[in-house]
Amino acid sequence: MEFSTGFGWTRLPVLAAAFVLGSVLTVSAQIIPPAAAVPDDEAEAADAPDVNDVDVLKGIDVDKLDWSQLAIDAGTLNDIIAAKKRAQAAAQGGLNWSSNPNANGSSAVTVKQSVFSFWDTRIGADMTVASEPTTMSELLAQKAANGGSLPQSSGSAWAAATAPGAGAIWDKTAVEARIDPGAEQSRIGASLTKSVPLSSDYSLTIQNGYSVNQQGTSALSGIAGRTTRNYETDQSAKVTVTDTGTSITAGQTLSTADDRWLRKVGAEQKLFDNVTVSGSVGETSQGAINKSLTAGFKKSW
């Protein structure tokens, strides 16, 4: 709520309308005859409380009520409203934290923040936080749950952005960078996506991805540390059937570490709201076939 001490030219029509409305109400009050006076006895009977009325102040000591809470001026009210708006803005644009406990006693903590809404640019960190045992029983319990060793804290920082495509060539560009100082790993990748409607019931989505993975080794006594890079590209095509909620995917991946294409096919079926089942069959660098069948549930609120 805001108050102003001056009137501008834009308020003259409002003042004129209020003046006309007041004049009409005054004339109407003069035309309408006064209502018949109610006898004093009937008025007193109407004002008299009924014994069946609920006593809203029953059990309340009126003398102990803090009436000062109602003593608020317009300036204080403006400050309260402004503070509430600032808190809402901070909640929307501030850090978003989430934490999930792990089976070994540590916690998986994720923090992220949006820094640029136009290209949906986000930064964040994924951390594994291990609690320090305070008693000998906690120390023994953590060692027993982790094969004789204590869980260690670790974390990686990342940044991601989603940008528009280049006209009719592709629709969306996604870029992500991640670095893990503890493991001396870093990765930067980009993907280009193009969606093509085949008909009213079928659609085709083509995606090309490119990434560079870097792995460093710590220097040892007499041995200098070194850094290795691995370049990887992947291509995939997905056909989606809108009516049945079915999607079929076929793709292949090429890495400098494997030096050959590894192919993969998969399918996903939506059973009912928020529940899906997916399966895939793919080649591995060792020559064996990797098969998987998973079911998932996803709910947003």
CSV table of N, CA, C and O in Angstrom, one decimal, residues 40-41 43 58 69 77 134 148 156 160 164 171-172 174 190 221 225-226 230 245 247 251 255 268 279 293:
chain,number,residue,atom,x,y,z
A,40,ASP,N,-39.2,3.2,21.0
A,40,ASP,CA,-38.0,2.9,21.9
A,40,ASP,C,-38.1,1.5,22.5
A,40,ASP,O,-37.1,0.9,22.7
A,41,ASP,N,-39.3,1.0,22.8
A,41,ASP,CA,-39.4,-0.3,23.5
A,41,ASP,C,-38.9,-1.4,22.5
A,41,ASP,O,-38.2,-2.3,22.9
A,43,ALA,N,-36.9,-0.9,19.9
A,43,ALA,CA,-35.4,-0.8,19.7
A,43,ALA,C,-34.6,-1.4,20.8
A,43,ALA,O,-33.6,-2.1,20.6
A,58,LYS,N,-15.5,-15.6,26.0
A,58,LYS,CA,-15.5,-16.5,27.1
A,58,LYS,C,-14.1,-17.0,27.3
A,58,LYS,O,-13.5,-17.6,26.4
A,69,GLN,N,-0.6,-4.3,19.1
A,69,GLN,CA,-0.4,-4.8,17.8
A,69,GLN,C,-1.2,-4.1,16.7
A,69,GLN,O,-0.9,-4.2,15.6
A,77,LEU,N,3.4,-0.3,7.7
A,77,LEU,CA,2.8,-1.2,6.8
A,77,LEU,C,3.5,-1.4,5.5
A,77,LEU,O,3.7,-2.5,5.0
A,134,THR,N,31.2,-39.0,16.2
A,134,THR,CA,31.5,-38.4,17.5
A,134,THR,C,31.8,-39.3,18.6
A,134,THR,O,32.4,-39.0,19.6
A,148,GLY,N,35.2,-51.3,6.2
A,148,GLY,CA,36.4,-51.0,7.0
A,148,GLY,C,37.0,-49.6,6.8
A,148,GLY,O,38.0,-49.3,7.5
A,156,SER,N,31.6,-31.8,-6.9
A,156,SER,CA,31.9,-31.3,-8.2
A,156,SER,C,31.0,-30.0,-8.5
A,156,SER,O,29.8,-30.0,-8.1
A,160,ALA,N,25.5,-25.0,-16.6
A,160,ALA,CA,24.7,-25.4,-17.8
A,160,ALA,C,23.9,-24.3,-18.4
A,160,ALA,O,23.5,-23.4,-17.6
A,164,PRO,N,18.7,-21.2,-27.9
A,164,PRO,CA,18.0,-21.5,-29.1
A,164,PRO,C,19.0,-22.1,-30.2
A,164,PRO,O,20.2,-22.0,-30.1
A,171,ASP,N,17.0,-27.0,-33.4
A,171,ASP,CA,16.1,-26.3,-32.6
A,171,ASP,C,16.7,-25.8,-31.3
A,171,ASP,O,16.3,-24.7,-30.8
A,172,LYS,N,17.5,-26.6,-30.6
A,172,LYS,CA,18.0,-26.2,-29.3
A,172,LYS,C,19.4,-26.6,-29.1
A,172,LYS,O,19.9,-27.6,-29.6
A,174,ALA,N,22.3,-27.1,-26.1
A,174,ALA,CA,22.6,-27.3,-24.6
A,174,ALA,C,24.1,-27.4,-24.4
A,174,ALA,O,24.7,-28.2,-25.1
A,190,ALA,N,28.5,-30.4,-25.4
A,190,ALA,CA,27.4,-29.6,-26.1
A,190,ALA,C,26.5,-30.6,-26.9
A,190,ALA,O,27.1,-31.6,-27.4
A,221,SER,N,56.4,-39.1,-6.0
A,221,SER,CA,57.8,-38.9,-5.8
A,221,SER,C,58.6,-39.3,-7.0
A,221,SER,O,58.6,-40.5,-7.3
A,225,GLY,N,53.0,-35.5,-12.7
A,225,GLY,CA,51.7,-35.7,-13.0
A,225,GLY,C,51.4,-35.4,-14.5
A,225,GLY,O,52.1,-34.7,-15.1
A,226,ARG,N,50.4,-36.1,-15.0
A,226,ARG,CA,50.1,-35.9,-16.4
A,226,ARG,C,48.6,-35.8,-16.6
A,226,ARG,O,47.8,-36.2,-15.7
A,230,ASN,N,39.9,-37.3,-23.5
A,230,ASN,CA,39.2,-38.2,-24.2
A,230,ASN,C,38.0,-37.5,-24.9
A,230,ASN,O,37.2,-36.8,-24.3
A,245,GLY,N,2.1,-43.2,-26.1
A,245,GLY,CA,3.2,-42.9,-25.1
A,245,GLY,C,4.4,-43.8,-25.3
A,245,GLY,O,5.1,-44.0,-24.3
A,247,SER,N,8.1,-44.6,-27.2
A,247,SER,CA,9.2,-44.0,-27.9
A,247,SER,C,10.3,-45.0,-28.1
A,247,SER,O,10.6,-45.9,-27.3
A,251,GLY,N,20.9,-45.3,-31.4
A,251,GLY,CA,22.0,-44.3,-31.4
A,251,GLY,C,23.3,-45.1,-31.4
A,251,GLY,O,23.4,-46.3,-31.3
A,255,SER,N,34.2,-42.9,-29.2
A,255,SER,CA,35.2,-42.3,-28.2
A,255,SER,C,36.6,-42.6,-28.6
A,255,SER,O,36.9,-43.7,-29.2
A,268,GLU,N,10.9,-47.1,-24.7
A,268,GLU,CA,10.3,-46.6,-23.5
A,268,GLU,C,8.7,-46.6,-23.6
A,268,GLU,O,8.2,-46.1,-24.7
A,279,GLY,N,13.7,-50.1,-21.6
A,279,GLY,CA,14.7,-51.2,-21.8
A,279,GLY,C,15.6,-50.8,-22.9
A,279,GLY,O,15.3,-50.1,-23.9
A,293,LEU,N,16.7,-53.2,-18.1
A,293,LEU,CA,15.3,-53.0,-18.0
A,293,LEU,C,15.0,-52.2,-16.7
A,293,LEU,O,15.3,-52.7,-15.7
